[in-house]
Short mmCIF file of C-alpha atoms and ligand atoms in Angstrom, two decimals:
data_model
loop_
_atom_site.label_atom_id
_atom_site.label_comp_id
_atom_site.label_asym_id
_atom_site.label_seq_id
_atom_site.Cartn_x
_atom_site.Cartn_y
_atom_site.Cartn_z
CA UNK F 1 -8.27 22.07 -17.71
CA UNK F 2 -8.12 23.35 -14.17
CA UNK F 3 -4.87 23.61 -12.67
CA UNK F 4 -3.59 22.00 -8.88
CA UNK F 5 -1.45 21.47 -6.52
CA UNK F 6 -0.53 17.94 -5.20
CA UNK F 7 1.01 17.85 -1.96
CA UNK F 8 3.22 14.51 -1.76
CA UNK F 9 4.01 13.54 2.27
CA UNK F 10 6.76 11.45 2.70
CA UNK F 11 8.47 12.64 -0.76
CA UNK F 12 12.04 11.98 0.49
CA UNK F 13 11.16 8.12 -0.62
CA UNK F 14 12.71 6.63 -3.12
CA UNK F 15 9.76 5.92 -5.76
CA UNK F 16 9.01 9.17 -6.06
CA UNK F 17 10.61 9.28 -9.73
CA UNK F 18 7.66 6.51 -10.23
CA UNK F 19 4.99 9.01 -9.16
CA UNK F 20 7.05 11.69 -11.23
CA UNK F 21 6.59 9.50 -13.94
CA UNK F 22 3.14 9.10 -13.91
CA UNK F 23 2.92 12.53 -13.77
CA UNK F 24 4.65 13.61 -16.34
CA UNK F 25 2.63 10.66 -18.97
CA UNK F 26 -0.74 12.32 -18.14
CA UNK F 27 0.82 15.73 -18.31
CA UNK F 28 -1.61 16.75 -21.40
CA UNK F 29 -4.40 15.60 -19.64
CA UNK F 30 -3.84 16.74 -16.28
CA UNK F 31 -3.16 20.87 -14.68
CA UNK F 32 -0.80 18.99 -12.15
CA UNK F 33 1.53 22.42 -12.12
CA UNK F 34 2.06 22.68 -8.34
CA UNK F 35 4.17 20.41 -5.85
CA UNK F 36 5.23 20.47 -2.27
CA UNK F 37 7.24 17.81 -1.58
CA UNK F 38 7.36 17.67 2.05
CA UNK F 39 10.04 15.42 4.34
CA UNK F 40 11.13 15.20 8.18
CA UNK F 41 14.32 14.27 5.76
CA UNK F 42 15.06 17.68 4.42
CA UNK F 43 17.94 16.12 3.21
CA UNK F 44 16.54 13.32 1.33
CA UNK F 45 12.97 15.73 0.12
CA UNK F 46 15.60 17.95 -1.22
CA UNK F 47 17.33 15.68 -3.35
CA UNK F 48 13.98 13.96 -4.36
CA UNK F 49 12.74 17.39 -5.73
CA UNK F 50 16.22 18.10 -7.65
CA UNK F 51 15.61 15.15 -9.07
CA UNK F 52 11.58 15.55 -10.20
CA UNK F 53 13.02 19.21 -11.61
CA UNK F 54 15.07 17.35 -13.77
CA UNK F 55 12.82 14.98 -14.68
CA UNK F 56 10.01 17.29 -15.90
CA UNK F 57 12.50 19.58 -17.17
CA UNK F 58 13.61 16.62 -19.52
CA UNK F 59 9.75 15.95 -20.44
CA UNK F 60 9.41 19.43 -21.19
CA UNK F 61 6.81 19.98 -18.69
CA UNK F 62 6.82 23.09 -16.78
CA UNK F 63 5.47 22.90 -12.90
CA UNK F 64 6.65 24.52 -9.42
CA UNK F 65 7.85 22.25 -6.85
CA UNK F 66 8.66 23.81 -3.41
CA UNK F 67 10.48 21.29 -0.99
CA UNK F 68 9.23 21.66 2.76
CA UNK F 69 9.78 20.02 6.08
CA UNK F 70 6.21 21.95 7.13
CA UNK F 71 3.45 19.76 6.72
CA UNK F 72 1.10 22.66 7.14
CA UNK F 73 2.18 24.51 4.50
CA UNK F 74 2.57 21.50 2.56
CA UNK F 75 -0.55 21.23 2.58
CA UNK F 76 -1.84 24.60 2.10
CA UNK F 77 -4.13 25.39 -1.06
CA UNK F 78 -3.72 21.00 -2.18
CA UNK F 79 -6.41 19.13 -4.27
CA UNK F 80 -4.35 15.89 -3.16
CA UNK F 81 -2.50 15.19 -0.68
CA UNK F 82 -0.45 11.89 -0.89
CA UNK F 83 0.89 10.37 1.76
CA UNK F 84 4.31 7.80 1.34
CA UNK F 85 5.16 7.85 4.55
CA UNK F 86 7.32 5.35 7.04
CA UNK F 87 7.98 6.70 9.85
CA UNK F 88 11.04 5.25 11.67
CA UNK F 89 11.87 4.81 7.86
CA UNK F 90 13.90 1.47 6.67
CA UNK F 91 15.91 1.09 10.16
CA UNK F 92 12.53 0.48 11.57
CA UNK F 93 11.02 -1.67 8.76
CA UNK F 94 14.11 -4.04 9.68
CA UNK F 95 13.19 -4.45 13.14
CA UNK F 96 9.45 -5.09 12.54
CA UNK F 97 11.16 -7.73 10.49
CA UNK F 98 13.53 -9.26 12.36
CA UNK F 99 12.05 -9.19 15.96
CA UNK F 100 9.26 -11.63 15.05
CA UNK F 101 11.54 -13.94 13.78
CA UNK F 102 13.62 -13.95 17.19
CA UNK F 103 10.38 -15.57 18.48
CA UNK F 104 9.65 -18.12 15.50
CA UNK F 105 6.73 -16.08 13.88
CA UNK F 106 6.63 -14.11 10.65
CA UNK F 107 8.84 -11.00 10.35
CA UNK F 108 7.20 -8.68 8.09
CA UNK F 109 6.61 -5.14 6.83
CA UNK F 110 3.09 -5.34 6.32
CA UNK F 111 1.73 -8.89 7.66
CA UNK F 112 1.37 -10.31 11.06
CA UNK F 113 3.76 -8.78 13.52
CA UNK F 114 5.42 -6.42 12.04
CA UNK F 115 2.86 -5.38 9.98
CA UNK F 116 1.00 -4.64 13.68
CA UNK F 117 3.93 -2.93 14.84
CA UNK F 118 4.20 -0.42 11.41
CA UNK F 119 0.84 0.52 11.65
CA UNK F 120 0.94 1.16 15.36
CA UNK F 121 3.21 3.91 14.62
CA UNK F 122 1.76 5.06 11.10
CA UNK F 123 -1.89 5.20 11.75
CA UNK F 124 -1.02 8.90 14.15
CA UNK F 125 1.23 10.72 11.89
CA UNK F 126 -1.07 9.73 8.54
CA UNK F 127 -4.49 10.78 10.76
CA UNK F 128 -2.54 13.96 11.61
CA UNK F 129 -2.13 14.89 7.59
CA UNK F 130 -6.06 14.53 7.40
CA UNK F 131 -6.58 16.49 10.12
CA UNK F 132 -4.01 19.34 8.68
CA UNK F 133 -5.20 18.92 4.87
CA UNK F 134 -9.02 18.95 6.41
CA UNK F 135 -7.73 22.49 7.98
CA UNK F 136 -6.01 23.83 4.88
CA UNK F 137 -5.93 22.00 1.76
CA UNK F 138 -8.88 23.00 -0.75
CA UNK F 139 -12.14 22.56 -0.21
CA UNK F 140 -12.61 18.63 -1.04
CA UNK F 141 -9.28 17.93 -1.40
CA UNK F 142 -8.72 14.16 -1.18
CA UNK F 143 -6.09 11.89 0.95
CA UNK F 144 -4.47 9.55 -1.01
CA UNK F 145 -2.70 7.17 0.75
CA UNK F 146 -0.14 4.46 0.07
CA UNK F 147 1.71 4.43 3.91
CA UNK F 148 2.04 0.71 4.76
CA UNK F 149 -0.20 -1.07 5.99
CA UNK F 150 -2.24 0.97 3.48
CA UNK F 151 -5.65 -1.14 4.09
CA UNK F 152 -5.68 -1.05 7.61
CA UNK F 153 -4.48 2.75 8.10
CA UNK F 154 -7.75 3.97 5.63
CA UNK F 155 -9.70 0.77 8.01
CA UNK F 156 -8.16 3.54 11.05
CA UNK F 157 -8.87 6.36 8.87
CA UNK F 158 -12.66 5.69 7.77
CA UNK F 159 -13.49 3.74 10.69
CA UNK F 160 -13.32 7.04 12.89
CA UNK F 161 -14.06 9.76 9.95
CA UNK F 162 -16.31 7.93 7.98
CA UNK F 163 -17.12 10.97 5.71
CA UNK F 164 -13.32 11.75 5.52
CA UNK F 165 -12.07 12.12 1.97
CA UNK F 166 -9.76 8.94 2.20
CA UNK F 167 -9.03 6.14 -0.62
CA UNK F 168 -6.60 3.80 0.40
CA UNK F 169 -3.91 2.88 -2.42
CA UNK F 170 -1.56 -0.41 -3.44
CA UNK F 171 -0.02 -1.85 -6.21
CA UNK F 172 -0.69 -4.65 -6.04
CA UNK F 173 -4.69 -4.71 -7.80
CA UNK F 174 -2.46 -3.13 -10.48
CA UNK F 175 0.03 -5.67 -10.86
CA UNK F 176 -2.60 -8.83 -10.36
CA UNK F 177 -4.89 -7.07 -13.15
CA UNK F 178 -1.73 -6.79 -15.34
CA UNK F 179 -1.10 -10.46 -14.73
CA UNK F 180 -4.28 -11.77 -15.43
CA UNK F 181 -4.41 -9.92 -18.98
CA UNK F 182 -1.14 -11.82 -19.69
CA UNK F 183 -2.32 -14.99 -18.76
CA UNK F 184 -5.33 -14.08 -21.12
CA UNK F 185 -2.42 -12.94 -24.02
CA UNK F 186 -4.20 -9.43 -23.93
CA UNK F 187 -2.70 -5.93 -23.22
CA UNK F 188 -3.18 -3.53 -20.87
CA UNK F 189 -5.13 -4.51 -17.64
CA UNK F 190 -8.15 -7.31 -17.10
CA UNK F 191 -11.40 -6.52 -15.68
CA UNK F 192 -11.35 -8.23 -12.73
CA UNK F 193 -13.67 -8.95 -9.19
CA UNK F 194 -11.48 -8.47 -5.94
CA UNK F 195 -12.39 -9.98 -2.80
CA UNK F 196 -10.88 -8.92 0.40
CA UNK F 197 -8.31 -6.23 1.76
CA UNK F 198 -5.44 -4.94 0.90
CA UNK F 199 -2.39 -7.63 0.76
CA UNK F 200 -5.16 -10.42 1.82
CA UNK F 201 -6.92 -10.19 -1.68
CA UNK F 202 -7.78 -12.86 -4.16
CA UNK F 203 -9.30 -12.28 -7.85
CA UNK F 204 -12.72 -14.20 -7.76
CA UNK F 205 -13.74 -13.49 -11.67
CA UNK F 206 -11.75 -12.08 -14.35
CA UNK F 207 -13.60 -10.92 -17.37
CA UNK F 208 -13.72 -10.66 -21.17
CA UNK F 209 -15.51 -9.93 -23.92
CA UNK F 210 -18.23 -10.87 -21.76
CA UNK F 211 -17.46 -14.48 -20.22
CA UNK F 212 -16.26 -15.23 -16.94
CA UNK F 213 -12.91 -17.18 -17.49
CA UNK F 214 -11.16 -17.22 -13.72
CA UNK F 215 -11.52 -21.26 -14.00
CA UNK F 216 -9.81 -21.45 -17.29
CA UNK F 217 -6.68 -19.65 -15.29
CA UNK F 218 -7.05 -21.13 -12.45
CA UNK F 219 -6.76 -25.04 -14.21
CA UNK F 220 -2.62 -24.58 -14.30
CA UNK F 221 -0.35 -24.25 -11.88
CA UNK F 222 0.03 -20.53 -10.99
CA UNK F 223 2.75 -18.66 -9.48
CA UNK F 224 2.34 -16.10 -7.07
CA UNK F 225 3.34 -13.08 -6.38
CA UNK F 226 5.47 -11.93 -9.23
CA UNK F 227 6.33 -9.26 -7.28
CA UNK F 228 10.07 -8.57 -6.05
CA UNK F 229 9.56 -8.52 -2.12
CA UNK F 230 7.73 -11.55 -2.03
CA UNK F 231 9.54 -15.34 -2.97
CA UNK F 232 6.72 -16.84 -5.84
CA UNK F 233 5.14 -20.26 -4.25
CA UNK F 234 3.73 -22.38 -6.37
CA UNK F 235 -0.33 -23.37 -6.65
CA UNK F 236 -1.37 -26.35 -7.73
CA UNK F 237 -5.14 -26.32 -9.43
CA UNK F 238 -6.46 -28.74 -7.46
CA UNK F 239 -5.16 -26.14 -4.38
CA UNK F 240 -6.75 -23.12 -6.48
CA UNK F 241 -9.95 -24.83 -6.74
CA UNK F 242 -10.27 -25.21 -3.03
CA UNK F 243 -9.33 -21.36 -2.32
CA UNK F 244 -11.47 -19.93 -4.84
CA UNK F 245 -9.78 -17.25 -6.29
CA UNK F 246 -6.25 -16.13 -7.57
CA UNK F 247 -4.13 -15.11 -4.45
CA UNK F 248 -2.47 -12.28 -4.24
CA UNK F 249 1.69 -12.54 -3.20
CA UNK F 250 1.06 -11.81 -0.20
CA UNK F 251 -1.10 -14.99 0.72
CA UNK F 252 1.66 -16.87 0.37
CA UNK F 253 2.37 -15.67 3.78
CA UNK F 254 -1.12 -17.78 4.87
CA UNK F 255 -0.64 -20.57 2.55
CA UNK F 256 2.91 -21.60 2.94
CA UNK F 257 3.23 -20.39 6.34
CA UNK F 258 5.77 -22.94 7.44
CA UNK F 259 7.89 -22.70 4.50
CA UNK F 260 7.77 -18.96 4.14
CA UNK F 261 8.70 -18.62 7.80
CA UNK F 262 11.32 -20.92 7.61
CA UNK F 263 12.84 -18.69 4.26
CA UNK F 264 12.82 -15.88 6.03
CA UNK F 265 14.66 -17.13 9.16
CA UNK F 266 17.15 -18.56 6.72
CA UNK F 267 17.42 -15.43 4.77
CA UNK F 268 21.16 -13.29 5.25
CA UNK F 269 19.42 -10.21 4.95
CA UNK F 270 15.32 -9.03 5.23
CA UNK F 271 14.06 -7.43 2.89
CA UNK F 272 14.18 -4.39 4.73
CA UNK F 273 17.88 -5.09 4.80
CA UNK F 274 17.67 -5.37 1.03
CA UNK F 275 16.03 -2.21 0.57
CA UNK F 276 18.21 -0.30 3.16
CA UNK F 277 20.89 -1.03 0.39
CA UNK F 278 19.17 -0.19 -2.11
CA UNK F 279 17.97 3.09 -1.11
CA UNK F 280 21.48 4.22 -0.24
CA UNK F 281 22.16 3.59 -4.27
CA UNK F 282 18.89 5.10 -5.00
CA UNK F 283 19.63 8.44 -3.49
CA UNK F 284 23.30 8.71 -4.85
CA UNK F 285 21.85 8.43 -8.29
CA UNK F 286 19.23 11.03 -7.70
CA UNK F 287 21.51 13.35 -6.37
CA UNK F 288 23.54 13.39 -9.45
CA UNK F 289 22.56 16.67 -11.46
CA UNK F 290 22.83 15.01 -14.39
CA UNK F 291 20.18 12.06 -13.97
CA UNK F 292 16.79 13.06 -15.47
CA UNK F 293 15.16 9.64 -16.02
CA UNK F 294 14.42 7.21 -13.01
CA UNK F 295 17.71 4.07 -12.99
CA UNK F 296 16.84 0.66 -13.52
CA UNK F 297 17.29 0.35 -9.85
CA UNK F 298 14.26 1.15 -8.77
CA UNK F 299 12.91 -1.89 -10.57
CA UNK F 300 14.20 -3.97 -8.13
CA UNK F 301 11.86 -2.21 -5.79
CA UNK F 302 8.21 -3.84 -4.61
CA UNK F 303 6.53 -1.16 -5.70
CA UNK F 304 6.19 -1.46 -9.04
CA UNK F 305 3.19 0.26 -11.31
CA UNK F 306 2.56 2.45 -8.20
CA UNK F 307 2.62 5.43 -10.19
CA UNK F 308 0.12 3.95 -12.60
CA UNK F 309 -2.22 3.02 -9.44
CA UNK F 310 -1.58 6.21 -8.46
CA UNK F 311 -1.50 8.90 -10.77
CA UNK F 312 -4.47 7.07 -13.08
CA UNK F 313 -6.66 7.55 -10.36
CA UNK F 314 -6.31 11.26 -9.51
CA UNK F 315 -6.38 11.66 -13.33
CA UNK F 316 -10.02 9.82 -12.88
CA UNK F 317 -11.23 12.08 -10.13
CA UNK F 318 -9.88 15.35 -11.84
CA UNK F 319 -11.59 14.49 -15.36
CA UNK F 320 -14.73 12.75 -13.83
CA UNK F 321 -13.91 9.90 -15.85
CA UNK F 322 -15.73 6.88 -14.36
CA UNK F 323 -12.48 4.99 -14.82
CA UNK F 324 -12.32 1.64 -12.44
CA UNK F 325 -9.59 1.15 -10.09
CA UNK F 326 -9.44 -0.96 -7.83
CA UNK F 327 -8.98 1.26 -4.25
CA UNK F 328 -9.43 0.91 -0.28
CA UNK F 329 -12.29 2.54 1.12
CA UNK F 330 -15.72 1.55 2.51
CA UNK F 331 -17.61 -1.25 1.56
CA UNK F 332 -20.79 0.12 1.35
CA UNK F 333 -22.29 -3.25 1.49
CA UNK F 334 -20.43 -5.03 -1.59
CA UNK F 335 -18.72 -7.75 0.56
CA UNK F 336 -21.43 -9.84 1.68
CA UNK F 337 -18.95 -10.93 4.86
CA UNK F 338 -17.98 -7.67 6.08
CA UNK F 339 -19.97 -4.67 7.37
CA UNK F 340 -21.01 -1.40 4.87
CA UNK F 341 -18.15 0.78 7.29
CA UNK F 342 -15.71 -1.37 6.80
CA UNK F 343 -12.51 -0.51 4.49
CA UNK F 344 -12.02 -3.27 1.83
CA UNK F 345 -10.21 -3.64 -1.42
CA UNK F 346 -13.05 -2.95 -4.02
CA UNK F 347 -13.72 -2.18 -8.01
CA UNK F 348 -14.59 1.13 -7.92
CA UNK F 349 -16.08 3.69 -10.74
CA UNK F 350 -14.12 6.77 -10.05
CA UNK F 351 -15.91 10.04 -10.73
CA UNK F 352 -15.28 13.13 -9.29
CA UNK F 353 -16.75 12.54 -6.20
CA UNK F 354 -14.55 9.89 -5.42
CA UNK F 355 -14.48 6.14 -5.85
CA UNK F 356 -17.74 4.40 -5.65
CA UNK F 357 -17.80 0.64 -5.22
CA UNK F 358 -19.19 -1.48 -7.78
CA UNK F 359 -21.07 -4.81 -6.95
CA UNK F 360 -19.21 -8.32 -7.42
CA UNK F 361 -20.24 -10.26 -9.94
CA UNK F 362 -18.94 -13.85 -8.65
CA UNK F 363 -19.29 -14.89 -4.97
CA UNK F 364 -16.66 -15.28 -3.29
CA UNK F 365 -16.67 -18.81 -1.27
CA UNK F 366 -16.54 -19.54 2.54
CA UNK F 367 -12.82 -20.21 2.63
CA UNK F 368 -12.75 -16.39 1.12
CA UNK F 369 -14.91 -14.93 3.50
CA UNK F 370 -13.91 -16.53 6.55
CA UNK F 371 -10.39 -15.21 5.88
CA UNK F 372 -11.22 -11.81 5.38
CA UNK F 373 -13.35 -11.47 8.01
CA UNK F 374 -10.70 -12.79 10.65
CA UNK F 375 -7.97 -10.09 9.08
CA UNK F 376 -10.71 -7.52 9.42
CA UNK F 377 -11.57 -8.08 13.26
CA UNK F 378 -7.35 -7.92 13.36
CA UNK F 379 -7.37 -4.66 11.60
CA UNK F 380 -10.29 -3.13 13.33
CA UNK F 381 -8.58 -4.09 17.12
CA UNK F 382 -4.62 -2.68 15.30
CA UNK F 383 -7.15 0.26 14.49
CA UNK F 384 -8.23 0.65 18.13
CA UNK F 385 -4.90 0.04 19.67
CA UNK F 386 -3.13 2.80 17.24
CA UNK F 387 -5.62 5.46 18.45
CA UNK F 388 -6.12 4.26 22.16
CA UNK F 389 -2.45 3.81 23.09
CA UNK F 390 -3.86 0.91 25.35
CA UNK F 391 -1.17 -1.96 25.50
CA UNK F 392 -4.15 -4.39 25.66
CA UNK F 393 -5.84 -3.26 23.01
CA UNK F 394 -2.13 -4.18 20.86
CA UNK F 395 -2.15 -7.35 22.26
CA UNK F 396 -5.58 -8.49 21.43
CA UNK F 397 -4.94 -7.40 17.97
CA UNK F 398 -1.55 -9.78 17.96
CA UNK F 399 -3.67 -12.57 19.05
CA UNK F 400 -5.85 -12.03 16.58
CA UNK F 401 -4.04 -12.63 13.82
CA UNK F 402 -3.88 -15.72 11.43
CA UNK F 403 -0.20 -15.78 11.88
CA UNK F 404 -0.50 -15.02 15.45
CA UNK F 405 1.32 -18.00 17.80
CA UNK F 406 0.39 -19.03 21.53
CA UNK F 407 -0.34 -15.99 23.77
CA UNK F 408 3.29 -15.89 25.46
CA UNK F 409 5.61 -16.07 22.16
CA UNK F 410 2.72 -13.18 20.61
CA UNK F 411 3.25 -11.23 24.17
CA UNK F 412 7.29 -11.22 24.19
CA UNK F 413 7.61 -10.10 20.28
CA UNK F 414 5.26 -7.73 20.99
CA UNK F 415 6.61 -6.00 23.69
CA UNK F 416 10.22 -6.48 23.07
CA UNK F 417 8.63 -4.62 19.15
CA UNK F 418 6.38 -1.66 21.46
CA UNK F 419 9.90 -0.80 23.49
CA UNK F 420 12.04 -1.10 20.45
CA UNK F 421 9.78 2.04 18.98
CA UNK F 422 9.40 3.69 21.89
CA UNK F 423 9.67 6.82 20.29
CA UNK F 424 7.61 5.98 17.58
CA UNK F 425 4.85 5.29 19.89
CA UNK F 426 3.99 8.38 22.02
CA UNK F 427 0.65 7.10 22.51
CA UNK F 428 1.75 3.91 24.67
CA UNK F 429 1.85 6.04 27.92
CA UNK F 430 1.56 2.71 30.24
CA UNK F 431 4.74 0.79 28.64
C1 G6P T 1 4.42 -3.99 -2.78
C2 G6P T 1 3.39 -3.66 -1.75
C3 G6P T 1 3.74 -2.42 -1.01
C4 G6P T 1 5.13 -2.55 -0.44
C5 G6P T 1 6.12 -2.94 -1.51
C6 G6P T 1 7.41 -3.33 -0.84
O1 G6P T 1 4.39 -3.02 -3.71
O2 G6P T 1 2.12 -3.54 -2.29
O3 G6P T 1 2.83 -2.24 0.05
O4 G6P T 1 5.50 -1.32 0.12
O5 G6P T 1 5.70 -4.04 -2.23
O6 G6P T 1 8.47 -3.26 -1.72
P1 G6P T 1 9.94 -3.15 -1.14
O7 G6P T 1 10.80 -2.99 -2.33
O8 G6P T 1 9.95 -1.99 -0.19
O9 G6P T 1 10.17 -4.44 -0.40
#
């Protein structure tokens, strides 16, 4: 078993015990013996790699972990470099949040708005670590990344390196594949068919023991999202029929749009808000010498399973397994309403040359397709914008939302988000 280094960008964050965790499961299996945990918060990446010392420690698993505020030599010598980044971090989050909302549309951290306005000042930094790992990381090292808005930063990632070393990473395949094997009383996770991007995906077949059974789930009521950022809506099966497939939480944004907006307007605190608290907990914990396994706490956090969806699939690279995950990169022709460049949300087989995308099995209907391919002409213009710095190119991405409004309510929480992170947004010469 060869042994690495994994460089983790953005390790100051708060899950990193989940990734630790992971880490430490497969640590039989995998030579993970090297980390740089690198933070603008030297602060924060210090008392995130106290607290992986300890944790290892505990496991009995020996490994070097040098904290760094140097990207470059973060980087340096790494098989994989992840990237959990937020720039701005949760203060910003909150006002992608609650700036839409001033205007009546959605406020939030991934979809619509603010969702526009996070990757805006994401897509930069996280093409940056490419270019630096590209420089100095190992020979083939892969980019791993799980910075929000994780599908449309590998969409700005792949779109202008095709042949870049990218997979794009969520939980939330994870969590849906999880839930469909309990629905089906079986452990572990279903084998299921995705069908879209990343937090605008739906299930269109779930598998076993050979028969296609997504009707049988989809003739009760379901709830989604099961997930703790995201308030569970309820589908009828005469509603699932029409759809097609098994939402994922996030759709509930789409599908309840009036009644999700109106809960979040009517919320005390956004999530950010939420997890601006929580965080503040998080860290005094960590920082406590004697803590060596990851609180409850983080529980309440969205990202659940992340180190599974994370950690599982370097383990599949490293050992050439041909494990399936279910990953962002290029389509390669497997959904029938997007083009082979584009990033989607796919089944891959995951060898060591990387993920390659396996063909659907069910078709996924019109409604499906017309969806996706809306969000995708969004992401490809947020894409554009990020890179070009051109205030019109923003805009047309706004309007091209789903959950975009009339031009002038789009146009004022737009700007008023582009001059709130000015900073952020270096690019945006003309604002
Ligand atoms: C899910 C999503 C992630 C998101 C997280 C938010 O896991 O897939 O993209 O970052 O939820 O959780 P939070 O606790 O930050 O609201």
């Amino acid at each position: 078993m060869r042994e690495f280094k994994t460089a983790v960008i953005g390790a100051g964050s708060t899950y990193t015990p989940e990734l630790i965790s992971g880490f430490i499961e497969r640590a039989e299996r995998l030579g993970a013996r090297s980390f740089a945990f690198c933070d603008t918060d030297m602060e924060r990446g210090e008392i995130l790699a106290g607290m992986a010392r300890r944790m290892f420690r505990r496991a009995g698993v020996s490994v070097e972990i040098e904290a760094t505020g140097d990207l470059r030599e973060a980087v340096h010598g790494a098989s994989y470099v992840l990237a959990q980044i937020r720039v701005g971090k949760m203060p910003a989050r909150i006002l992608d949040e609650k700036i839409p909302l001033r205007h009546g549309l959605l406020g939030q951290e991934t979809t619509g708005l603010g969702g526009l306005s996070c990757a805006l000042r994401t897509i930069p930094v996280v093409y940056g670590i490419l270019e630096a790992a590209e420089e100095l990381a190992e020979p083939g090292a892969w980019l791993i990344n799980f910075s929000n808005p994780s599908g449309l930063v590998a969409e700005a990632l792949l779109g202008r390196r095709p042949d870049a070393r990218v997979i794009g990473l969520c939980n939330i395949p994870v969590k849906m594949r999880s839930a469909a094997a309990g629905l089906l009383r079986m452990d572990g996770l279903a084998d299921c068919d995705f069908a879209g991007l990343n937090h605008l995906c739906w299930m269109t077949g779930v598998f076993k023991d050979g028969r296609e059974l997504l009707s049988d789930i989809l003739s009760r009521p379901i709830e989604s999202s099961g997930l703790n950022n995201i308030p569970d809506m309820e589908y009828t099966p005469a509603q699932l029929r029409a759809i097609g497939g098994f939402p994922c939480g996030y759709l509930n944004y789409y599908y309840f749009r009036e009644e999700m907006l109106a809960r979040c307007m009517a919320e005390e605190k956004t999530r950010g808000e939420v997890c601006l608290e929580l965080e503040r907990r998080l860290l005094e914990i960590y920082a406590d010498p004697a803590v060596d396994t990851p609180p409850e706490l983080l529980k309440k956090r969205g990202g659940a399973m992340y180190s599974q969806a994370a950690v599982s699939l370097i383990e599949a690279i490293e050992r050439d397994s041909g494990a399936e995950h279910v990953v962002n990169v290029r389509n390669g022709g497997m959904l029938p309403m997007l083009a082979p460049g584009d990033v989607a949300e796919l089944r891959c087989r995951v060898t060591r040359d990387g993920p390659e995308p396996l063909p659907l099995r069910t078709e996924p209907g019109e409604h499906i397709r017309g969806l996706v391919r809306s969000v995708k002409a969004y992401e490809k213009l947020a894409a554009r914008a990020a890179f070009s710095g051109e205030y019109s190119d923003a805009l047309a991405a706004a309007l091209s939302h789903p959950l975009s409004s009339d031009i002038k309510r789009t146009q004022s929480a737009l700007g008023e988000l582009m001059s709130a992170h000015r900073r952020y947004l270096p690019q945006f010469k003309d604002m």
